[in-house]
Every structure is written in C-alpha cells, then in structure tokens.
Amino acid sequence: MCMISGNDIYKNEIKAQIKEIISHGGLIVFPTETVYGIGADATNKEAVKRIFVAKGRPSDNPLIVHVADKEDVKKYVTHIPFYAEKLMSYFWPGPLTIVFHKNDTIPYEVSGGLDTVGIRMPSSVIAQEIIKAAGVPLCAPSANISGKPSSTLFEHVKDDFLGKVDLLVDGGQVEIGLESTVIDLTTPIPVLLRPGAITKTMIEKVLDIGIIDATEHEISDIPKSPGMKYTHYAPKGHVHLLEGDKEKVIAYINRKAHTFDLMKVGVMAPTEYLKEIDAFYKIDLGSINQTDEIGRNLFLALRQMDALNLTEIFIPALPAKDFGQAIMNRLIKAAGHQVIHL
Ligand code: TXA
Ligand code: MG
C-alpha cells in the first residue's frame, strides 16, 4: 500500500509501516499545516540524498528538520539561544522554522553544507503522529518538484510523487497554504529569511526587539538563505504582477488582456477585483480583507493556471504587510522578480 488517508495514522499497523519505511531510509509524503512535505530520516545521509533526487533539488539548498517535541531540539543543536526559547514557547507547534547552530547528529547533507540547521515543530496532528511513529526527526522540504509551486492539496503530491516515494499520506487541503516563516537565530540580531504566517510584527512583539528583514533585499544582495537564490513557485505562464490603485490595475488588465489570445489569458485576483475584470479564465483568491484565504488559495491557483496551459497570468499585488508580506514574497518570485508599477 503506498497511499493512506490521514485518518489511518492512529492505527498500529500504519505506525509500524511508517517506522519500517523511515528506518530503511525511505521517503514519506505527508501534510503539515503549511504545505505538504516529503520526509526522510534527518540522521540518515542516504535517505536525505533520496529527497534531493525525488525533488530534483539543488543539493546546497538546506532542508528543514521536523520534530514532534520541543525537548528534542537540544539533541540536534549546539545550544538554544534565549530568543529561540521565547519563540518556541510562543509559536511552537506551528509554522515557524528556527535556524540554530547544528551539532554532529545532523549531517551536512541536510544543512546543504552549512553549520546551521532549520528546525520546526509542526502543529499538524498528522505530521506530529508521523514524526512520532518514525521515532527520528524528519527532514522535509515542500513536496513539489523543485521550482514548481508548493503543494497544498493531496492531488498535487499524488501527481508529482506517486511511484517515487514509499508512502503518500492524504490530509486533504492544508490549513495555511504557504510555507513556514524562517528566522535565523545564529546571529546577534535575528534575521527573517522567509516570511510566513508567523509575521515579522508577531516575532518582534514577542522578542521585544526589531529584527532584520533579509527578504527586503532578496533581489539584489547575496542570498542569506540558500533557498532565496532559486526561482520558486514559477508557473509555466508569464506572470504580470500589477501594483497600483485597484481601478488602475483593473483597467490595465482589461486593456492588456485583449492584446493576447483570450484563451491563453488567466486572471487570479481577490473577489473585489474580479467582478470588474473581463477575462475568460478567472480564479477568485478570496476577499481582499481575508488574507488567510488568499494565502491558502495562492499555490492552488498558480497550479490551476498551469493546468489550463495559460501563457499570460495577471495578478494584482496586495499590501505587503502582515500575512500579506508572505503572499507578496511568493508572488514576486512567481513573477520572476518583475513587478509592474501602475
Ligand atoms: O512550511 C515549511 O517549512 C515546509 C513544510 C513541509 O514544513 N517545508 C519547506 O521546506 O518549505 P523547503 O525545503 O521547501 O524550504 C526550506 C527553506 C529554504 O528556503 C531554505 O533555504 C531555508 O528554509 N533553510 C533551511 N535550513 C536553513 C539554514 N540552515 N539556514 C538558512 N536557511 C535555511
Ligand atoms: Mg520549497
């Protein structure tokens, strides 16, 4: 059996199967609250290498280690900084990855050759049960072929990984839809490496200090996180990411869409925009006031655009604050860092 429902995770025979697969260096695709992950024993180099092959991922891009218990972190790091204690107690289990100095338990295959390791404790109960059943920490990147949008539905991971991994666990649609926030605590001042559902403001409030936002300079500077330098989330079509007043954006799309074959044009936008947009393929991301919903629908919509073989994809930019920062971070990457200012 290579596919199971997330509801079966409590069965003893399933737990035994998970342990068996992971202890033999196998791969399991499973849901987390953020996106689906493709997991292997983080302490087994050969297993880790298989993940890179299955994803087609560059081997210098480090993997996140997932634990089911906060107490386990000390087994994999040289020390736990004070800021980490605080963030773990506020935000774990949950969508926050903390970068620590690693110890020798974590092989360089996991950290992409770095002396640091990103660790998180997911809040997804299915993910937690799988880690517990495995009995080892699981390194798990997002379960998508490298460069494709991360997977938020079981159908996506099935398309990409059936036959390539030992087990796929169906958890339906994930809760958040964007990958975890990544924060580096190996420097004196914490550095935000990837925005997510745990926002910069939330972190600053808990730590009571200002943190450095490395994602602001992602386009021009040397990447702080190896993941920053790769094209991500790119659909096959050309993304036109439009920043400006709602009226201007709507007028631009209505004008520009007609310069292409309309059957090749797609628009993905908040509900409030979509009503006034004249296009054949439109995907409603959710209300502009409900960024949670927009975040959950984002990768799904990008994949739908691909499935329709659309070559021109128009997307209005959103205010890049709070969860909107994470949404815009993914959209800017999807647009190959090109934003059209109107
Ligand atoms: O929500 C998530 O984090 C998902 C689920 C499956 O947990 N995982 C995920 O993994 O998004 P991945 O491999 O697609 O993204 C990991 C990101 C990359 O941008 C990587 O560069 C960064 O985390 N990262 C991991 N370890 C790091 C380290 N030691 N130093 C700096 N960045 C690190
Ligand atoms: Mg990824």
Tab-separated table of C-alpha atoms and ligand atoms in Angstrom:
chain	number	residue	atom	x	y	z
A	1	MET	CA	0.000	0.000	0.000
A	2	CYS	CA	1.565	3.336	-0.930
A	3	MET	CA	-1.308	5.749	-0.246
A	4	ILE	CA	-3.219	6.127	3.014
A	5	SER	CA	-5.725	8.533	4.493
A	6	GLY	CA	-4.537	10.827	7.268
A	7	ASN	CA	-7.296	9.317	9.441
A	8	ASP	CA	-5.488	5.976	9.436
A	9	ILE	CA	-2.427	7.419	11.089
A	10	TYR	CA	-3.512	6.205	14.527
A	11	LYS	CA	-3.648	2.534	13.525
A	12	ASN	CA	-0.837	0.472	14.987
A	13	GLU	CA	-0.112	-1.318	11.728
A	14	ILE	CA	0.242	2.040	9.946
A	15	LYS	CA	2.591	3.358	12.638
A	16	ALA	CA	4.673	0.216	12.260
A	17	GLN	CA	4.727	0.689	8.478
A	18	ILE	CA	5.941	4.294	8.884
A	19	LYS	CA	8.698	3.199	11.245
A	20	GLU	CA	9.735	0.455	8.850
A	21	ILE	CA	9.905	2.808	5.833
A	22	ILE	CA	11.814	5.564	7.620
A	23	SER	CA	14.271	3.217	9.342
A	24	HIS	CA	15.123	1.744	5.936
A	25	GLY	CA	15.877	5.168	4.506
A	26	GLY	CA	12.554	5.524	2.690
A	27	LEU	CA	10.518	8.623	1.815
A	28	ILE	CA	7.043	9.645	3.012
A	29	VAL	CA	4.952	12.483	1.623
A	30	PHE	CA	2.734	13.948	4.338
A	31	PRO	CA	0.631	17.031	5.088
A	32	THR	CA	1.673	19.738	7.522
A	33	GLU	CA	-0.329	22.854	8.428
A	34	THR	CA	1.696	24.900	5.908
A	35	VAL	CA	2.217	22.750	2.792
A	36	TYR	CA	2.838	19.070	2.069
A	37	GLY	CA	6.338	17.823	2.872
A	38	ILE	CA	8.481	14.965	1.593
A	39	GLY	CA	10.169	13.454	4.623
A	40	ALA	CA	13.075	11.174	5.431
A	41	ASP	CA	15.199	10.332	8.478
A	42	ALA	CA	17.220	13.509	9.066
A	43	THR	CA	20.041	11.481	10.610
A	44	ASN	CA	20.450	9.170	7.598
A	45	LYS	CA	22.573	10.662	4.798
A	46	GLU	CA	21.472	8.194	2.148
A	47	ALA	CA	17.800	8.818	2.890
A	48	VAL	CA	18.383	12.564	2.705
A	49	LYS	CA	20.072	12.258	-0.675
A	50	ARG	CA	16.982	10.465	-1.985
A	51	ILE	CA	14.871	13.538	-1.223
A	52	PHE	CA	17.069	15.712	-3.411
A	53	VAL	CA	16.767	13.203	-6.246
A	54	ALA	CA	12.970	12.865	-5.923
A	55	LYS	CA	12.539	16.656	-5.971
A	56	GLY	CA	15.252	17.472	-8.489
A	57	ARG	CA	16.539	19.909	-5.876
A	58	PRO	CA	19.995	21.576	-5.815
A	59	SER	CA	21.959	19.911	-3.005
A	60	ASP	CA	23.188	23.186	-1.455
A	61	ASN	CA	19.623	24.168	-0.559
A	62	PRO	CA	19.196	23.025	3.067
A	63	LEU	CA	16.257	21.050	4.430
A	64	ILE	CA	14.119	21.810	7.465
A	65	VAL	CA	14.178	19.257	10.287
A	66	HIS	CA	10.774	18.486	11.812
A	67	VAL	CA	10.362	17.405	15.420
A	68	ALA	CA	7.287	16.324	17.395
A	69	ASP	CA	8.556	17.562	20.763
A	70	LYS	CA	10.232	20.871	21.695
A	71	GLU	CA	12.552	18.993	24.025
A	72	ASP	CA	14.096	17.151	21.067
A	73	VAL	CA	15.706	20.286	19.646
A	74	LYS	CA	18.626	20.118	22.055
A	75	LYS	CA	19.639	16.767	20.563
A	76	TYR	CA	20.449	18.441	17.229
A	77	VAL	CA	21.892	21.862	18.071
A	78	THR	CA	24.950	23.195	19.925
A	79	HIS	CA	22.805	25.407	22.172
A	80	ILE	CA	19.387	27.014	22.346
A	81	PRO	CA	19.602	30.823	22.358
A	82	PHE	CA	17.321	32.767	24.686
A	83	TYR	CA	15.367	34.217	21.742
A	84	ALA	CA	14.744	30.696	20.490
A	85	GLU	CA	13.337	29.612	23.855
A	86	LYS	CA	10.924	32.511	23.660
A	87	LEU	CA	9.828	31.933	20.076
A	88	MET	CA	9.433	28.193	20.654
A	89	SER	CA	7.237	28.767	23.663
A	90	TYR	CA	5.009	31.236	21.791
A	91	PHE	CA	4.826	29.777	18.315
A	92	TRP	CA	5.503	26.026	18.541
A	93	PRO	CA	3.905	23.855	17.492
A	94	GLY	CA	3.304	25.999	14.412
A	95	PRO	CA	4.552	27.476	11.147
A	96	LEU	CA	7.883	28.864	12.365
A	97	THR	CA	11.298	27.436	11.428
A	98	ILE	CA	14.227	28.492	13.609
A	99	VAL	CA	17.818	28.291	12.334
A	100	PHE	CA	20.271	27.070	15.029
A	101	HIS	CA	23.956	26.068	15.091
A	102	LYS	CA	23.787	22.345	14.325
A	103	ASN	CA	25.655	19.567	16.096
A	104	ASP	CA	27.101	16.409	14.514
A	105	THR	CA	23.842	14.453	14.672
A	106	ILE	CA	22.600	16.413	11.679
A	107	PRO	CA	24.595	15.510	8.565
A	108	TYR	CA	25.797	18.162	6.134
A	109	GLU	CA	23.513	16.587	3.527
A	110	VAL	CA	20.600	18.079	5.492
A	111	SER	CA	22.126	21.505	6.047
A	112	GLY	CA	23.433	21.881	2.496
A	113	GLY	CA	26.985	22.073	3.848
A	114	LEU	CA	26.172	24.795	6.406
A	115	ASP	CA	26.980	24.598	10.131
A	116	THR	CA	23.411	25.601	10.886
A	117	VAL	CA	20.099	23.773	10.792
A	118	GLY	CA	16.493	24.938	10.446
A	119	ILE	CA	14.110	23.157	12.819
A	120	ARG	CA	10.374	23.362	13.296
A	121	MET	CA	7.644	21.572	15.220
A	122	PRO	CA	4.549	21.433	13.002
A	123	SER	CA	1.103	21.891	14.548
A	124	SER	CA	-0.499	19.434	12.114
A	125	VAL	CA	-1.546	16.417	14.159
A	126	ILE	CA	-0.963	14.091	11.212
A	127	ALA	CA	2.592	15.423	10.825
A	128	GLN	CA	3.231	15.050	14.549
A	129	GLU	CA	1.968	11.463	14.578
A	130	ILE	CA	4.168	10.561	11.607
A	131	ILE	CA	7.282	12.018	13.266
A	132	LYS	CA	6.454	10.169	16.486
A	133	ALA	CA	5.865	6.897	14.651
A	134	ALA	CA	9.139	7.329	12.751
A	135	GLY	CA	10.978	7.771	16.059
A	136	VAL	CA	13.539	10.107	14.444
A	137	PRO	CA	13.462	13.739	13.295
A	138	LEU	CA	12.254	14.050	9.708
A	139	CYS	CA	13.839	16.442	7.300
A	140	ALA	CA	11.161	17.544	4.900
A	141	PRO	CA	11.229	20.114	2.167
A	142	SER	CA	7.990	21.128	0.496
A	143	ALA	CA	6.670	18.230	-1.573
A	144	ASN	CA	6.891	19.682	-5.051
A	145	ILE	CA	9.226	19.189	-7.953
A	146	SER	CA	11.904	21.874	-7.477
A	147	GLY	CA	10.786	25.202	-8.962
A	148	LYS	CA	7.076	24.324	-9.015
A	149	PRO	CA	4.597	25.857	-6.554
A	150	SER	CA	4.457	24.032	-3.209
A	151	SER	CA	1.648	21.508	-2.824
A	152	THR	CA	-1.419	22.367	-0.805
A	153	LEU	CA	-3.712	19.557	-1.997
A	154	PHE	CA	-3.236	15.789	-1.975
A	155	GLU	CA	-3.883	15.662	-5.743
A	156	HIS	CA	-0.748	17.769	-6.320
A	157	VAL	CA	1.575	15.477	-4.392
A	158	LYS	CA	-0.020	12.447	-5.988
A	159	ASP	CA	0.713	13.869	-9.453
A	160	ASP	CA	4.307	14.690	-8.586
A	161	PHE	CA	5.389	11.782	-6.370
A	162	LEU	CA	3.275	8.660	-6.877
A	163	GLY	CA	5.712	5.851	-7.651
A	164	LYS	CA	8.711	7.915	-6.489
A	165	VAL	CA	8.210	7.592	-2.711
A	166	ASP	CA	7.294	4.765	-0.326
A	167	LEU	CA	4.145	6.273	1.173
A	168	LEU	CA	1.784	9.182	0.497
A	169	VAL	CA	-0.479	10.400	3.313
A	170	ASP	CA	-3.681	12.167	2.272
A	171	GLY	CA	-4.528	15.082	4.552
A	172	GLY	CA	-6.811	16.923	2.102
A	173	GLN	CA	-6.224	20.652	1.699
A	174	VAL	CA	-3.668	22.126	4.102
A	175	GLU	CA	-4.641	24.858	6.549
A	176	ILE	CA	-2.238	27.717	5.758
A	177	GLY	CA	-1.083	27.118	2.198
A	178	LEU	CA	2.254	28.979	2.372
A	179	GLU	CA	5.494	27.596	3.809
A	180	SER	CA	6.659	28.349	7.346
A	181	THR	CA	8.338	31.571	8.380
A	182	VAL	CA	12.129	31.048	8.593
A	183	ILE	CA	14.110	33.011	11.184
A	184	ASP	CA	17.860	32.791	11.729
A	185	LEU	CA	18.885	32.996	15.387
A	186	THR	CA	22.577	32.238	14.852
A	187	THR	CA	23.415	35.953	14.567
A	188	PRO	CA	23.265	38.564	17.369
A	189	ILE	CA	20.176	40.146	15.807
A	190	PRO	CA	17.578	37.705	14.473
A	191	VAL	CA	17.177	37.683	10.684
A	192	LEU	CA	13.925	36.937	8.890
A	193	LEU	CA	14.810	34.692	5.945
A	194	ARG	CA	11.341	33.777	4.693
A	195	PRO	CA	8.055	35.454	5.620
A	196	GLY	CA	5.105	33.229	6.540
A	197	ALA	CA	2.030	33.040	8.722
A	198	ILE	CA	4.069	33.974	11.814
A	199	THR	CA	4.708	37.562	10.804
A	200	LYS	CA	7.654	39.869	11.452
A	201	THR	CA	5.443	42.000	13.682
A	202	MET	CA	4.393	38.966	15.744
A	203	ILE	CA	8.044	37.955	16.231
A	204	GLU	CA	9.152	41.484	17.132
A	205	LYS	CA	6.380	41.751	19.673
A	206	VAL	CA	7.407	38.539	21.434
A	207	LEU	CA	11.161	39.298	21.365
A	208	ASP	CA	10.637	42.973	22.122
A	209	ILE	CA	13.335	43.977	19.599
A	210	GLY	CA	13.487	44.939	15.922
A	211	ILE	CA	14.645	42.097	13.668
A	212	ILE	CA	16.467	42.246	10.328
A	213	ASP	CA	14.351	41.519	7.286
A	214	ALA	CA	16.598	39.794	4.739
A	215	THR	CA	13.728	39.315	2.323
A	216	GLU	CA	13.616	43.049	1.567
A	217	HIS	CA	16.924	42.791	-0.260
A	218	GLU	CA	16.337	39.405	-1.746
A	219	ILE	CA	16.589	40.560	-5.313
A	220	SER	CA	19.934	42.341	-5.276
A	221	ASP	CA	22.037	41.009	-2.400
A	222	ILE	CA	23.917	37.790	-1.840
A	223	PRO	CA	21.274	35.373	-0.581
A	224	LYS	CA	21.360	34.842	3.202
A	225	SER	CA	19.360	31.671	2.887
A	226	PRO	CA	20.320	29.319	0.071
A	227	GLY	CA	16.639	28.928	-0.784
A	228	MET	CA	16.484	32.592	-1.741
A	229	LYS	CA	18.587	32.306	-4.844
A	230	TYR	CA	16.491	29.755	-6.691
A	231	THR	CA	13.496	30.502	-8.847
A	232	HIS	CA	10.498	29.308	-6.924
A	233	TYR	CA	6.813	28.948	-7.392
A	234	ALA	CA	7.108	29.603	-11.077
A	235	PRO	CA	4.083	28.657	-13.143
A	236	LYS	CA	4.722	27.940	-16.827
A	237	GLY	CA	2.915	31.079	-17.948
A	238	HIS	CA	4.264	34.630	-17.765
A	239	VAL	CA	3.123	36.329	-14.543
A	240	HIS	CA	2.136	40.009	-14.814
A	241	LEU	CA	2.201	41.224	-11.201
A	242	LEU	CA	0.498	44.612	-11.022
A	243	GLU	CA	0.966	47.153	-8.287
A	244	GLY	CA	-1.182	50.271	-8.068
A	245	ASP	CA	-4.699	51.543	-7.324
A	246	LYS	CA	-7.425	48.984	-7.772
A	247	GLU	CA	-9.047	50.967	-10.611
A	248	LYS	CA	-5.764	51.321	-12.481
A	249	VAL	CA	-4.979	47.623	-12.115
A	250	ILE	CA	-8.434	46.611	-13.342
A	251	ALA	CA	-8.216	48.992	-16.316
A	252	TYR	CA	-4.734	47.718	-17.182
A	253	ILE	CA	-5.846	44.088	-17.147
A	254	ASN	CA	-8.973	44.799	-19.200
A	255	ARG	CA	-6.879	46.641	-21.775
A	256	LYS	CA	-3.848	44.367	-21.861
A	257	ALA	CA	-5.659	41.004	-21.792
A	258	HIS	CA	-7.150	41.749	-25.203
A	259	THR	CA	-3.724	42.106	-26.785
A	260	PHE	CA	-3.272	38.325	-26.276
A	261	ASP	CA	-5.269	35.291	-27.372
A	262	LEU	CA	-8.001	35.421	-24.700
A	263	MET	CA	-7.991	31.647	-24.349
A	264	LYS	CA	-4.394	31.892	-23.157
A	265	VAL	CA	-5.036	34.596	-20.545
A	266	GLY	CA	-5.820	33.973	-16.884
A	267	VAL	CA	-6.509	36.381	-14.047
A	268	MET	CA	-6.160	35.402	-10.401
A	269	ALA	CA	-7.324	38.133	-8.078
A	270	PRO	CA	-9.265	38.986	-4.942
A	271	THR	CA	-13.067	38.838	-5.272
A	272	GLU	CA	-13.363	42.626	-5.211
A	273	TYR	CA	-11.244	42.931	-8.360
A	274	LEU	CA	-12.619	40.013	-10.267
A	275	LYS	CA	-16.174	41.304	-10.695
A	276	GLU	CA	-14.948	44.123	-12.917
A	277	ILE	CA	-12.428	42.118	-14.885
A	278	ASP	CA	-13.260	40.936	-18.336
A	279	ALA	CA	-11.422	37.659	-18.954
A	280	PHE	CA	-12.340	34.090	-19.788
A	281	TYR	CA	-10.300	32.329	-17.117
A	282	LYS	CA	-10.662	33.966	-13.714
A	283	ILE	CA	-9.713	32.488	-10.345
A	284	ASP	CA	-11.131	34.038	-7.194
A	285	LEU	CA	-8.467	34.125	-4.470
A	286	GLY	CA	-10.920	35.267	-1.797
A	287	SER	CA	-11.797	38.619	-0.301
A	288	ILE	CA	-9.093	41.284	-0.127
A	289	ASN	CA	-9.850	41.519	3.603
A	290	GLN	CA	-9.239	37.809	4.166
A	291	THR	CA	-5.537	37.355	3.563
A	292	ASP	CA	-5.697	33.924	5.225
A	293	GLU	CA	-7.985	32.722	2.485
A	294	ILE	CA	-5.850	34.306	-0.243
A	295	GLY	CA	-2.752	32.612	1.187
A	296	ARG	CA	-4.482	29.249	1.276
A	297	ASN	CA	-5.618	29.568	-2.346
A	298	LEU	CA	-2.447	31.028	-3.847
A	299	PHE	CA	-0.434	27.958	-4.883
A	300	LEU	CA	-3.601	26.139	-5.843
A	301	ALA	CA	-4.486	28.979	-8.228
A	302	LEU	CA	-0.986	29.047	-9.733
A	303	ARG	CA	-1.226	25.324	-10.385
A	304	GLN	CA	-4.675	25.724	-11.944
A	305	MET	CA	-3.257	28.338	-14.313
A	306	ASP	CA	-0.658	25.772	-15.370
A	307	ALA	CA	-3.234	23.039	-15.774
A	308	LEU	CA	-5.121	25.318	-18.183
A	309	ASN	CA	-1.892	25.907	-20.141
A	310	LEU	CA	-2.308	29.656	-19.878
A	311	THR	CA	0.610	31.713	-21.102
A	312	GLU	CA	-0.330	35.117	-19.588
A	313	ILE	CA	-1.294	35.317	-15.915
A	314	PHE	CA	-2.420	38.647	-14.455
A	315	ILE	CA	-2.298	39.112	-10.695
A	316	PRO	CA	-2.882	42.304	-8.662
A	317	ALA	CA	-0.299	42.947	-5.936
A	318	LEU	CA	-1.538	43.045	-2.339
A	319	PRO	CA	-0.405	45.252	0.539
A	320	ALA	CA	2.797	43.552	1.778
A	321	LYS	CA	2.047	43.800	5.457
A	322	ASP	CA	1.477	41.023	8.000
A	323	PHE	CA	0.472	37.813	6.201
A	324	GLY	CA	0.363	39.899	3.008
A	325	GLN	CA	4.173	40.057	3.190
A	326	ALA	CA	4.356	36.269	2.806
A	327	ILE	CA	1.844	36.331	-0.040
A	328	MET	CA	3.739	39.068	-1.902
A	329	ASN	CA	7.064	37.285	-1.304
A	330	ARG	CA	5.726	34.219	-3.163
A	331	LEU	CA	4.080	36.308	-5.884
A	332	ILE	CA	7.236	38.296	-6.569
A	333	LYS	CA	9.104	35.023	-7.045
A	334	ALA	CA	6.341	33.662	-9.260
A	335	ALA	CA	6.717	36.810	-11.365
A	336	GLY	CA	10.484	36.319	-11.689
A	337	HIS	CA	11.003	39.474	-9.563
A	338	GLN	CA	9.273	41.689	-12.144
A	339	VAL	CA	6.631	43.988	-10.685
A	340	ILE	CA	4.723	46.362	-12.961
A	341	HIS	CA	4.061	49.657	-11.149
A	342	LEU	CA	0.993	51.479	-12.408
B	1	TXA	O1	6.426	25.007	5.845
B	1	TXA	C1	7.513	24.520	5.615
B	1	TXA	O2	8.574	24.963	6.103
B	1	TXA	C2	7.570	23.282	4.689
B	1	TXA	C3	6.883	22.133	5.411
B	1	TXA	C4	6.988	20.833	4.659
B	1	TXA	O3	7.366	22.030	6.712
B	1	TXA	N1	8.900	22.993	4.304
B	1	TXA	C5	9.586	23.782	3.450
B	1	TXA	O4	10.851	23.321	3.146
B	1	TXA	O5	9.140	24.786	2.951
B	1	TXA	P1	11.706	23.868	1.930
B	1	TXA	O6	12.867	22.962	1.886
B	1	TXA	O7	10.875	23.942	0.711
B	1	TXA	O8	12.186	25.277	2.364
B	1	TXA	C6	13.193	25.424	3.339
B	1	TXA	C7	13.682	26.842	3.380
B	1	TXA	C8	14.596	27.129	2.217
B	1	TXA	O9	14.364	28.436	1.754
B	1	TXA	C9	15.975	27.007	2.869
B	1	TXA	O10	16.953	27.724	2.192
B	1	TXA	C10	15.705	27.509	4.276
B	1	TXA	O11	14.408	27.043	4.572
B	1	TXA	N2	16.633	26.917	5.243
B	1	TXA	C11	16.628	25.659	5.725
B	1	TXA	N3	17.674	25.469	6.536
B	1	TXA	C12	18.369	26.625	6.562
B	1	TXA	C13	19.576	27.048	7.203
B	1	TXA	N4	20.286	26.239	7.955
B	1	TXA	N5	19.992	28.315	7.008
B	1	TXA	C14	19.264	29.144	6.217
B	1	TXA	N6	18.132	28.798	5.575
B	1	TXA	C15	17.695	27.560	5.748
B	2	MG	MG	10.115	24.544	-1.133
